């Protein structure tokens, strides 16, 4: 939103009223299509590949492992239910970007970015192909996404990004001036936009996870839900993973636990869990839809450091999320952290500043959840236990699409073969770790304050943010 939209306390009563009947449940999981959980593991299991985690990262790894070798014996364990965490709570933006956007990619891997963009588009194509091939009913729409300028300095930033995209040969990007943007989606706060026309799809995230679960089962993957992996250790020539009521012995292990503490302890300092929150409106009427346009159904996000993301669903609701990035001291993940009423009210005020023509619309659902963020904003990869364990984590909000790429990398690493993916500097390097507490808490707090200050002062970054940029450190969701 524009600066006044970020800070304004206009219409507080109408924002509260709009939230009055909202259910504190993730909209995507509040779905009659939600499958029953499978039984927990009781006793011991043996397999070729054990996948830990039943979100996108683990599901894609299990599925791709069976596609590569149908005879491979694959087991997946999930501590709760398939898709219950970030994979069932996100905004449903499935992006081709593997680098958290062009700007971050240019800053970190300028010599590889053209290749990374090509691999990202191939990855998104493969997701679309899998959705079709396995008949996954997840409302997949390749509508693209528009990054929106709501402040004058952001217009210049988007123009520069369009030039960068053109230099890389990315002809799917189109700059939109104010009139062109408001012809796509009408808000008085919009100044300009950059439309990635083919690099982002909108989808129902929980149904994607449930569809991947069904596809894995159909290919012979054995899935155990409500089976938390509690310990990892070498066992002969393989690995042993302990669960509450049994063990799994495997030649190889792939870890897809993301925001949750890694079973490889040395990975933990590289990732912190942050909480993101979202609102979902009731369905819009035909008149309300006409008032805002949005005929092409693109995903939208503004260009602030504290940004909003928003999209329209298959049944014409608007999901509105982001802005606050909530970090809890010590990095704990607890169910009571999922909800943050102050953030819900703030988001509701911002929503009606963006779309005043929708005044009176009500919200049906409010929710939050943990995201795995790392200092470079994009996934990193590695192995442990002499190459018998692989991990991919740190997706920082763009995991809906990039987790499939991460699954490919983990399987490549476990195979021990050099591939086009494992040869990438992005794959071979790590972000800087976050400092221990209380330095972590203090640093994140200063960074949050500095980001807010930059949003309110024309994007000007203070000495703290400049030092963070120079050190290659960052904080985002």
Tab-separated table of C-alpha atoms in Angstrom:
chain	number	residue	atom	x	y	z
A	1	UNK	CA	0.000	0.000	0.000
A	2	UNK	CA	0.988	3.620	-0.252
A	3	UNK	CA	2.568	5.086	2.861
A	4	UNK	CA	-0.656	6.559	4.243
A	5	UNK	CA	-2.345	3.210	3.679
A	6	UNK	CA	0.341	1.518	5.734
A	7	UNK	CA	0.092	3.852	8.690
A	8	UNK	CA	-3.438	5.196	8.524
A	9	UNK	CA	-5.918	4.390	11.273
A	10	UNK	CA	-8.808	5.317	8.998
A	11	UNK	CA	-11.977	3.250	9.344
A	12	UNK	CA	-10.872	1.223	12.416
A	13	UNK	CA	-14.460	0.447	13.364
A	14	UNK	CA	-15.378	-0.828	9.895
A	15	UNK	CA	-12.232	-2.997	9.836
A	16	UNK	CA	-13.149	-4.541	13.184
A	17	UNK	CA	-16.736	-5.070	12.061
A	18	UNK	CA	-15.541	-6.773	8.883
A	19	UNK	CA	-13.600	-9.264	11.033
A	20	UNK	CA	-16.374	-9.898	13.539
A	21	UNK	CA	-17.606	-13.204	12.114
A	22	UNK	CA	-14.325	-14.513	10.687
A	23	UNK	CA	-13.382	-18.084	11.511
A	24	UNK	CA	-9.830	-18.427	12.900
A	25	UNK	CA	-9.022	-21.277	10.532
A	26	UNK	CA	-6.942	-21.427	7.331
A	27	UNK	CA	-9.449	-21.056	4.513
A	28	UNK	CA	-7.755	-23.689	2.347
A	29	UNK	CA	-7.896	-26.330	5.084
A	30	UNK	CA	-11.555	-25.594	5.838
A	31	UNK	CA	-12.542	-27.707	2.853
A	32	UNK	CA	-14.803	-30.771	2.577
A	33	UNK	CA	-12.263	-32.280	0.163
A	34	UNK	CA	-9.735	-32.598	3.003
A	35	UNK	CA	-8.758	-36.279	3.175
A	36	UNK	CA	-8.635	-38.321	6.367
A	37	UNK	CA	-5.214	-38.780	7.918
A	38	UNK	CA	-3.488	-42.082	7.353
A	39	UNK	CA	-2.472	-44.241	10.356
A	40	UNK	CA	0.713	-43.571	12.285
A	41	UNK	CA	3.752	-45.825	12.067
A	42	UNK	CA	3.809	-48.477	14.785
A	43	UNK	CA	6.879	-50.720	14.822
A	44	UNK	CA	9.821	-50.730	12.453
A	45	UNK	CA	9.990	-50.054	8.711
A	46	UNK	CA	12.743	-50.563	6.142
A	47	UNK	CA	13.054	-48.718	2.828
A	48	UNK	CA	15.444	-47.365	0.228
A	49	UNK	CA	14.458	-43.713	0.764
A	50	UNK	CA	12.820	-42.145	3.790
A	51	UNK	CA	11.282	-38.708	3.277
A	52	UNK	CA	10.687	-36.674	6.444
A	53	UNK	CA	7.935	-34.070	6.114
A	54	UNK	CA	4.556	-34.126	4.401
A	55	UNK	CA	4.486	-30.660	2.877
A	56	UNK	CA	5.371	-29.826	-0.709
A	57	UNK	CA	9.080	-30.457	-0.169
A	58	UNK	CA	8.576	-34.008	1.052
A	59	UNK	CA	5.698	-34.846	-1.299
A	60	UNK	CA	7.593	-33.742	-4.417
A	61	UNK	CA	10.667	-35.667	-3.272
A	62	UNK	CA	8.699	-38.879	-2.783
A	63	UNK	CA	6.827	-38.464	-6.074
A	64	UNK	CA	9.913	-37.652	-8.140
A	65	UNK	CA	11.855	-40.510	-6.545
A	66	UNK	CA	9.197	-42.959	-7.754
A	67	UNK	CA	9.044	-41.321	-11.180
A	68	UNK	CA	12.818	-41.670	-11.537
A	69	UNK	CA	12.790	-45.285	-10.355
A	70	UNK	CA	9.397	-46.986	-9.942
A	71	UNK	CA	11.084	-49.875	-8.097
A	72	UNK	CA	12.538	-47.606	-5.423
A	73	UNK	CA	11.011	-48.335	-2.021
A	74	UNK	CA	9.929	-44.976	-0.572
A	75	UNK	CA	8.418	-44.154	2.828
A	76	UNK	CA	7.207	-40.693	3.915
A	77	UNK	CA	6.528	-39.719	7.530
A	78	UNK	CA	4.633	-36.593	8.582
A	79	UNK	CA	4.363	-35.334	12.162
A	80	UNK	CA	0.768	-34.110	11.821
A	81	UNK	CA	-1.298	-34.350	8.595
A	82	UNK	CA	-0.282	-33.884	4.972
A	83	UNK	CA	-0.324	-30.208	4.020
A	84	UNK	CA	-1.387	-28.883	7.438
A	85	UNK	CA	1.489	-26.399	7.863
A	86	UNK	CA	2.874	-23.861	5.358
A	87	UNK	CA	1.806	-25.979	2.369
A	88	UNK	CA	-1.855	-25.625	3.350
A	89	UNK	CA	-1.740	-22.052	4.675
A	90	UNK	CA	0.051	-20.013	1.995
A	91	UNK	CA	-1.372	-17.585	-0.538
A	92	UNK	CA	-1.355	-20.056	-3.427
A	93	UNK	CA	1.233	-18.167	-5.523
A	94	UNK	CA	3.232	-20.780	-7.449
A	95	UNK	CA	6.191	-18.851	-8.863
A	96	UNK	CA	8.847	-19.865	-11.356
A	97	UNK	CA	11.466	-17.798	-9.518
A	98	UNK	CA	14.042	-19.863	-7.637
A	99	UNK	CA	15.819	-16.767	-6.298
A	100	UNK	CA	13.020	-14.810	-4.589
A	101	UNK	CA	12.714	-12.466	-7.529
A	102	UNK	CA	14.969	-10.926	-10.147
A	103	UNK	CA	16.481	-8.321	-7.840
A	104	UNK	CA	17.649	-10.845	-5.255
A	105	UNK	CA	18.950	-13.140	-7.975
A	106	UNK	CA	20.922	-10.355	-9.650
A	107	UNK	CA	22.449	-9.318	-6.346
A	108	UNK	CA	23.593	-12.822	-5.438
A	109	UNK	CA	24.093	-14.875	-8.639
A	110	UNK	CA	24.298	-12.435	-11.563
A	111	UNK	CA	26.278	-14.841	-13.747
A	112	UNK	CA	23.824	-17.676	-13.171
A	113	UNK	CA	20.561	-15.777	-13.202
A	114	UNK	CA	19.636	-16.419	-16.849
A	115	UNK	CA	20.178	-20.144	-16.232
A	116	UNK	CA	18.257	-20.031	-12.950
A	117	UNK	CA	15.344	-18.306	-14.677
A	118	UNK	CA	15.320	-20.984	-17.378
A	119	UNK	CA	15.358	-23.759	-14.763
A	120	UNK	CA	12.601	-21.984	-12.852
A	121	UNK	CA	10.304	-21.825	-15.884
A	122	UNK	CA	11.011	-25.477	-16.631
A	123	UNK	CA	10.152	-26.280	-13.023
A	124	UNK	CA	6.833	-24.397	-13.219
A	125	UNK	CA	6.041	-26.132	-16.511
A	126	UNK	CA	6.706	-29.484	-14.817
A	127	UNK	CA	4.353	-28.583	-11.951
A	128	UNK	CA	1.623	-27.707	-14.429
A	129	UNK	CA	2.261	-30.977	-16.263
A	130	UNK	CA	2.031	-32.967	-13.007
A	131	UNK	CA	-1.232	-31.242	-12.055
A	132	UNK	CA	-2.672	-32.331	-15.408
A	133	UNK	CA	-1.122	-35.811	-15.512
A	134	UNK	CA	-2.233	-36.765	-12.006
A	135	UNK	CA	-5.612	-34.992	-12.354
A	136	UNK	CA	-4.991	-32.786	-9.296
A	137	UNK	CA	-8.022	-30.531	-8.762
A	138	UNK	CA	-6.291	-27.446	-7.321
A	139	UNK	CA	-7.687	-24.538	-9.402
A	140	UNK	CA	-4.366	-24.098	-11.235
A	141	UNK	CA	-4.426	-20.832	-13.256
A	142	UNK	CA	-1.264	-19.522	-14.924
A	143	UNK	CA	-2.315	-15.889	-14.737
A	144	UNK	CA	1.014	-14.353	-13.743
A	145	UNK	CA	1.653	-11.799	-11.023
A	146	UNK	CA	1.882	-8.010	-10.958
A	147	UNK	CA	4.346	-6.248	-8.650
A	148	UNK	CA	2.737	-2.932	-7.783
A	149	UNK	CA	4.219	0.479	-7.031
A	150	UNK	CA	2.280	2.506	-4.484
A	151	UNK	CA	4.984	5.163	-3.946
A	152	UNK	CA	6.823	7.333	-6.518
A	153	UNK	CA	10.250	5.791	-5.869
A	154	UNK	CA	8.823	2.325	-6.491
A	155	UNK	CA	7.778	3.287	-10.016
A	156	UNK	CA	11.420	3.878	-10.914
A	157	UNK	CA	12.394	0.595	-9.253
A	158	UNK	CA	9.864	-1.322	-11.356
A	159	UNK	CA	11.068	0.410	-14.528
A	160	UNK	CA	14.608	-0.669	-13.672
A	161	UNK	CA	13.428	-4.219	-13.005
A	162	UNK	CA	11.722	-4.272	-16.413
A	163	UNK	CA	15.013	-3.214	-18.022
A	164	UNK	CA	16.865	-5.966	-16.127
A	165	UNK	CA	14.342	-8.533	-17.325
A	166	UNK	CA	14.740	-7.337	-20.925
A	167	UNK	CA	18.546	-7.638	-20.710
A	168	UNK	CA	18.102	-11.244	-19.556
A	169	UNK	CA	15.784	-11.937	-22.479
A	170	UNK	CA	12.750	-12.423	-20.237
A	171	UNK	CA	10.055	-11.200	-22.598
A	172	UNK	CA	7.239	-12.351	-20.305
A	173	UNK	CA	7.642	-9.175	-18.178
A	174	UNK	CA	5.611	-6.077	-19.083
A	175	UNK	CA	5.721	-2.667	-17.408
A	176	UNK	CA	2.288	-1.127	-16.785
A	177	UNK	CA	1.796	2.592	-16.249
A	178	UNK	CA	-0.887	3.779	-13.867
A	179	UNK	CA	-3.715	3.741	-16.397
A	180	UNK	CA	-2.734	0.315	-17.747
A	181	UNK	CA	-2.461	-1.107	-14.246
A	182	UNK	CA	-5.785	0.277	-13.082
A	183	UNK	CA	-7.386	-1.159	-16.210
A	184	UNK	CA	-6.263	-4.580	-14.913
A	185	UNK	CA	-7.161	-4.018	-11.237
A	186	UNK	CA	-8.552	-0.732	-9.971
A	187	UNK	CA	-7.254	0.795	-6.746
A	188	UNK	CA	-6.641	4.479	-6.015
A	189	UNK	CA	-3.327	3.514	-4.368
A	190	UNK	CA	-1.808	1.954	-7.524
A	191	UNK	CA	0.812	3.952	-9.474
A	192	UNK	CA	2.465	1.401	-11.784
A	193	UNK	CA	3.104	-2.314	-12.101
A	194	UNK	CA	5.389	-4.974	-13.526
A	195	UNK	CA	3.443	-7.950	-14.842
A	196	UNK	CA	5.209	-11.297	-15.054
A	197	UNK	CA	2.658	-12.734	-17.454
A	198	UNK	CA	3.682	-16.397	-17.467
A	199	UNK	CA	5.998	-16.943	-14.505
A	200	UNK	CA	3.419	-17.367	-11.721
A	201	UNK	CA	0.334	-19.542	-11.327
A	202	UNK	CA	-2.490	-19.219	-8.826
A	203	UNK	CA	-3.754	-22.384	-7.158
A	204	UNK	CA	-5.522	-23.896	-4.134
A	205	UNK	CA	-2.484	-24.825	-2.037
A	206	UNK	CA	-4.018	-27.451	0.246
A	207	UNK	CA	-5.614	-29.283	-2.666
A	208	UNK	CA	-2.235	-29.365	-4.404
A	209	UNK	CA	-0.769	-31.080	-1.324
A	210	UNK	CA	-3.657	-33.514	-1.085
A	211	UNK	CA	-3.392	-34.287	-4.801
A	212	UNK	CA	0.333	-34.963	-4.468
A	213	UNK	CA	-0.422	-37.259	-1.540
A	214	UNK	CA	-2.841	-39.268	-3.672
A	215	UNK	CA	-0.353	-39.412	-6.560
A	216	UNK	CA	2.373	-40.671	-4.206
A	217	UNK	CA	0.105	-43.382	-2.838
A	218	UNK	CA	-0.879	-44.441	-6.349
A	219	UNK	CA	2.818	-44.873	-7.210
A	220	UNK	CA	3.423	-47.036	-4.156
A	221	UNK	CA	4.826	-44.573	-1.596
A	222	UNK	CA	3.993	-45.673	1.963
A	223	UNK	CA	2.826	-42.646	3.949
A	224	UNK	CA	2.512	-42.455	7.722
A	225	UNK	CA	0.817	-39.402	9.197
A	226	UNK	CA	0.905	-38.321	12.862
A	227	UNK	CA	4.412	-39.798	12.903
A	228	UNK	CA	6.975	-37.255	14.059
A	229	UNK	CA	10.628	-37.974	13.327
A	230	UNK	CA	12.441	-37.355	16.608
A	231	UNK	CA	16.043	-38.454	15.995
A	232	UNK	CA	18.399	-39.289	13.134
A	233	UNK	CA	21.486	-41.508	13.398
A	234	UNK	CA	23.793	-43.617	11.267
A	235	UNK	CA	22.966	-47.318	11.285
A	236	UNK	CA	25.453	-49.564	9.477
A	237	UNK	CA	25.565	-48.493	5.831
A	238	UNK	CA	22.326	-46.557	6.148
A	239	UNK	CA	20.329	-44.368	8.515
A	240	UNK	CA	17.848	-44.881	11.320
A	241	UNK	CA	15.104	-42.392	12.157
A	242	UNK	CA	13.250	-42.738	15.415
A	243	UNK	CA	9.532	-41.958	15.712
A	244	UNK	CA	7.259	-42.048	18.805
A	245	UNK	CA	6.198	-45.675	18.237
A	246	UNK	CA	8.863	-47.128	15.986
A	247	UNK	CA	11.861	-46.625	13.730
A	248	UNK	CA	12.568	-46.394	10.012
A	249	UNK	CA	15.773	-47.878	8.581
A	250	UNK	CA	16.695	-46.411	5.207
A	251	UNK	CA	19.629	-46.252	2.809
A	252	UNK	CA	18.963	-42.562	2.255
A	253	UNK	CA	16.962	-39.824	3.999
A	254	UNK	CA	15.570	-36.591	2.493
A	255	UNK	CA	14.585	-33.884	4.963
A	256	UNK	CA	11.683	-31.626	3.997
A	257	UNK	CA	10.965	-30.126	7.420
A	258	UNK	CA	11.694	-26.499	6.406
A	259	UNK	CA	10.572	-24.149	9.239
A	260	UNK	CA	10.711	-26.909	11.841
A	261	UNK	CA	14.055	-27.687	13.554
A	262	UNK	CA	16.203	-29.807	11.254
A	263	UNK	CA	17.269	-33.290	12.342
A	264	UNK	CA	20.721	-32.168	11.128
A	265	UNK	CA	21.506	-29.790	13.981
A	266	UNK	CA	24.200	-27.810	12.174
A	267	UNK	CA	21.531	-26.579	9.724
A	268	UNK	CA	19.418	-24.931	12.423
A	269	UNK	CA	21.319	-21.608	12.732
A	270	UNK	CA	20.665	-20.884	9.035
A	271	UNK	CA	16.859	-20.831	9.350
A	272	UNK	CA	14.459	-18.903	11.558
A	273	UNK	CA	10.678	-19.402	11.612
A	274	UNK	CA	8.650	-16.225	11.116
A	275	UNK	CA	4.894	-15.889	11.249
A	276	UNK	CA	2.870	-14.587	8.336
A	277	UNK	CA	-0.874	-13.888	8.487
A	278	UNK	CA	-3.738	-13.648	6.017
A	279	UNK	CA	-7.408	-12.778	5.675
A	280	UNK	CA	-9.975	-14.214	3.276
A	281	UNK	CA	-13.086	-12.290	2.280
A	282	UNK	CA	-16.533	-13.628	1.651
A	283	UNK	CA	-17.297	-14.126	-2.080
A	284	UNK	CA	-17.652	-10.885	-4.025
A	285	UNK	CA	-20.889	-10.090	-5.818
A	286	UNK	CA	-20.937	-9.336	-9.529
A	287	UNK	CA	-21.216	-5.637	-8.692
A	288	UNK	CA	-18.224	-5.743	-6.363
A	289	UNK	CA	-16.151	-7.598	-8.944
A	290	UNK	CA	-17.066	-4.995	-11.560
A	291	UNK	CA	-16.039	-2.202	-9.176
A	292	UNK	CA	-12.429	-3.451	-8.983
A	293	UNK	CA	-12.028	-5.067	-12.407
A	294	UNK	CA	-9.461	-7.847	-11.937
A	295	UNK	CA	-10.778	-9.720	-14.968
A	296	UNK	CA	-7.446	-11.462	-15.655
A	297	UNK	CA	-7.130	-12.796	-12.085
A	298	UNK	CA	-3.400	-12.144	-11.662
A	299	UNK	CA	-1.697	-12.467	-8.321
A	300	UNK	CA	-0.722	-9.078	-6.882
A	301	UNK	CA	1.871	-7.820	-4.418
A	302	UNK	CA	3.038	-4.349	-3.522
A	303	UNK	CA	6.675	-3.256	-3.543
A	304	UNK	CA	7.224	-2.213	0.060
A	305	UNK	CA	9.678	-3.926	2.395
A	306	UNK	CA	6.644	-4.808	4.502
A	307	UNK	CA	4.505	-5.906	1.597
A	308	UNK	CA	1.037	-7.285	1.008
A	309	UNK	CA	0.196	-10.137	-1.345
A	310	UNK	CA	-3.341	-10.627	-2.621
A	311	UNK	CA	-5.174	-12.772	-5.122
A	312	UNK	CA	-8.667	-13.787	-6.144
A	313	UNK	CA	-9.926	-17.336	-5.667
A	314	UNK	CA	-11.978	-19.602	-7.885
A	315	UNK	CA	-15.147	-18.605	-6.001
A	316	UNK	CA	-14.336	-14.863	-6.208
A	317	UNK	CA	-13.000	-14.253	-2.718
A	318	UNK	CA	-9.947	-12.080	-2.104
A	319	UNK	CA	-7.058	-13.401	-0.056
A	320	UNK	CA	-5.144	-10.530	1.558
A	321	UNK	CA	-1.968	-11.311	3.492
A	322	UNK	CA	1.508	-10.272	4.533
A	323	UNK	CA	2.822	-6.941	5.880
A	324	UNK	CA	3.756	-7.907	9.450
A	325	UNK	CA	6.622	-10.398	9.863
A	326	UNK	CA	6.335	-11.770	13.388
A	327	UNK	CA	9.392	-13.376	14.974
A	328	UNK	CA	9.129	-14.945	18.426
A	329	UNK	CA	12.128	-14.891	20.738
A	330	UNK	CA	13.948	-18.210	20.552
A	331	UNK	CA	12.361	-19.172	17.240
A	332	UNK	CA	9.699	-21.427	18.698
A	333	UNK	CA	6.836	-22.888	16.647
A	334	UNK	CA	3.602	-23.208	18.598
A	335	UNK	CA	-0.063	-23.336	17.627
A	336	UNK	CA	-0.837	-20.305	19.820
A	337	UNK	CA	1.487	-18.230	17.634
A	338	UNK	CA	-0.678	-18.829	14.565
A	339	UNK	CA	-3.073	-16.009	15.403
A	340	UNK	CA	-2.269	-12.335	15.897
A	341	UNK	CA	-5.442	-10.201	16.194
A	342	UNK	CA	-3.524	-6.900	15.988
A	343	UNK	CA	-2.164	-7.962	12.606
A	344	UNK	CA	-5.625	-9.016	11.413
A	345	UNK	CA	-7.043	-5.589	12.252
A	346	UNK	CA	-4.111	-3.854	10.567
A	347	UNK	CA	-4.529	-5.983	7.441
A	348	UNK	CA	-8.263	-5.240	7.338
A	349	UNK	CA	-7.603	-1.468	7.516
A	350	UNK	CA	-5.051	-1.728	4.725
A	351	UNK	CA	-7.480	-3.783	2.613
A	352	UNK	CA	-10.147	-1.075	2.671
A	353	UNK	CA	-7.572	1.631	1.952
A	354	UNK	CA	-6.597	-0.322	-1.146
A	355	UNK	CA	-10.162	-1.096	-2.209
A	356	UNK	CA	-12.469	1.565	-0.742
A	357	UNK	CA	-15.097	0.540	-3.287
A	358	UNK	CA	-15.459	-2.735	-1.322
A	359	UNK	CA	-16.408	-1.047	1.956
A	360	UNK	CA	-18.887	-3.311	3.745
A	361	UNK	CA	-17.328	-6.558	2.518
A	362	UNK	CA	-16.661	-8.987	5.366
A	363	UNK	CA	-13.897	-11.472	6.077
A	364	UNK	CA	-14.739	-15.149	6.471
A	365	UNK	CA	-11.377	-16.559	7.656
A	366	UNK	CA	-8.249	-15.369	9.472
A	367	UNK	CA	-5.094	-17.410	10.011
A	368	UNK	CA	-1.341	-17.471	10.272
A	369	UNK	CA	1.556	-19.878	10.192
A	370	UNK	CA	5.316	-20.279	10.239
A	371	UNK	CA	7.582	-19.707	7.227
A	372	UNK	CA	11.206	-20.850	6.953
A	373	UNK	CA	13.323	-17.803	6.195
A	374	UNK	CA	17.062	-17.583	5.659
A	375	UNK	CA	19.463	-14.690	5.196
A	376	UNK	CA	19.541	-14.915	1.396
A	377	UNK	CA	15.715	-15.298	1.001
A	378	UNK	CA	15.964	-18.445	-1.156
A	379	UNK	CA	16.506	-22.141	-0.535
A	380	UNK	CA	19.856	-23.682	0.285
A	381	UNK	CA	20.874	-27.308	0.075
A	382	UNK	CA	23.321	-29.810	1.474
A	383	UNK	CA	24.100	-33.316	2.677
A	384	UNK	CA	25.091	-34.973	5.945
A	385	UNK	CA	26.159	-38.386	7.197
A	386	UNK	CA	28.552	-39.080	4.316
A	387	UNK	CA	25.978	-38.140	1.668
A	388	UNK	CA	23.240	-40.433	2.954
A	389	UNK	CA	21.068	-37.509	4.113
A	390	UNK	CA	20.038	-34.509	2.014
A	391	UNK	CA	18.169	-31.357	2.937
A	392	UNK	CA	16.628	-28.318	1.256
A	393	UNK	CA	15.246	-25.450	3.309
A	394	UNK	CA	14.985	-21.652	3.632
A	395	UNK	CA	12.440	-20.979	0.860
A	396	UNK	CA	11.275	-17.713	2.512
A	397	UNK	CA	7.728	-17.663	1.218
A	398	UNK	CA	8.309	-18.874	-2.350
A	399	UNK	CA	8.200	-22.593	-1.636
A	400	UNK	CA	5.002	-23.435	-3.502
A	401	UNK	CA	6.961	-23.697	-6.748
A	402	UNK	CA	10.590	-23.880	-5.662
A	403	UNK	CA	10.116	-26.935	-3.422
A	404	UNK	CA	9.821	-29.111	-6.510
A	405	UNK	CA	13.207	-27.842	-7.675
A	406	UNK	CA	14.537	-28.465	-4.168
A	407	UNK	CA	13.265	-32.026	-4.328
A	408	UNK	CA	15.156	-32.567	-7.581
A	409	UNK	CA	18.315	-31.186	-5.952
A	410	UNK	CA	17.978	-33.473	-2.928
A	411	UNK	CA	17.562	-36.531	-5.142
A	412	UNK	CA	20.548	-35.424	-7.258
A	413	UNK	CA	22.676	-35.030	-4.131
A	414	UNK	CA	21.673	-38.429	-2.783
A	415	UNK	CA	22.545	-40.039	-6.113
A	416	UNK	CA	26.057	-38.618	-5.879
A	417	UNK	CA	25.936	-37.528	-9.512
A	418	UNK	CA	26.876	-34.065	-10.780
A	419	UNK	CA	23.905	-32.530	-12.602
A	420	UNK	CA	23.007	-29.162	-14.070
A	421	UNK	CA	21.377	-28.376	-10.727
A	422	UNK	CA	24.173	-29.474	-8.392
A	423	UNK	CA	26.724	-27.569	-10.499
A	424	UNK	CA	25.027	-24.242	-9.702
A	425	UNK	CA	26.770	-21.843	-7.356
A	426	UNK	CA	23.362	-21.250	-5.779
A	427	UNK	CA	23.192	-24.942	-4.864
A	428	UNK	CA	26.831	-25.224	-3.785
A	429	UNK	CA	26.781	-22.168	-1.480
A	430	UNK	CA	25.105	-21.420	1.845
A	431	UNK	CA	23.622	-18.245	3.309
A	432	UNK	CA	25.178	-16.675	6.370
A	433	UNK	CA	23.799	-18.102	9.628
A	434	UNK	CA	21.710	-16.011	11.985
A	435	UNK	CA	23.446	-15.130	15.280
A	436	UNK	CA	22.379	-16.848	18.519
A	437	UNK	CA	19.908	-15.280	20.926
A	438	UNK	CA	19.649	-12.597	22.182
A	439	UNK	CA	21.578	-11.108	19.232
A	440	UNK	CA	19.161	-12.728	16.798
A	441	UNK	CA	16.131	-11.154	18.474
A	442	UNK	CA	17.806	-7.742	18.656
A	443	UNK	CA	19.053	-7.878	15.071
A	444	UNK	CA	15.689	-8.894	13.676
A	445	UNK	CA	14.003	-6.139	15.684
A	446	UNK	CA	16.394	-3.463	14.392
A	447	UNK	CA	15.966	-4.760	10.851
A	448	UNK	CA	12.170	-4.669	11.121
A	449	UNK	CA	12.272	-1.082	12.433
A	450	UNK	CA	14.680	-0.051	9.672
A	451	UNK	CA	12.519	-1.633	6.958
A	452	UNK	CA	9.444	0.195	8.228
A	453	UNK	CA	11.413	3.446	8.315
A	454	UNK	CA	12.581	2.908	4.716
A	455	UNK	CA	8.988	2.350	3.582
A	456	UNK	CA	8.019	5.659	5.165
A	457	UNK	CA	10.957	7.638	3.753
A	458	UNK	CA	10.959	7.019	0.036
A	459	UNK	CA	12.753	3.682	0.230
A	460	UNK	CA	15.929	5.216	1.684
A	461	UNK	CA	17.893	2.528	3.496
A	462	UNK	CA	19.645	3.526	6.703
A	463	UNK	CA	23.175	2.546	7.721
A	464	UNK	CA	21.956	-0.663	9.351
A	465	UNK	CA	20.241	-1.914	6.193
A	466	UNK	CA	23.192	-0.842	4.044
A	467	UNK	CA	25.529	-2.817	6.290
A	468	UNK	CA	23.209	-5.829	6.103
A	469	UNK	CA	23.155	-5.554	2.309
A	470	UNK	CA	26.947	-5.411	2.166
A	471	UNK	CA	27.260	-8.464	4.429
A	472	UNK	CA	24.737	-10.435	2.373
A	473	UNK	CA	22.294	-10.667	5.279
A	474	UNK	CA	18.573	-10.105	5.045
A	475	UNK	CA	15.238	-10.782	6.682
A	476	UNK	CA	11.980	-11.324	4.805
A	477	UNK	CA	8.904	-13.498	4.513
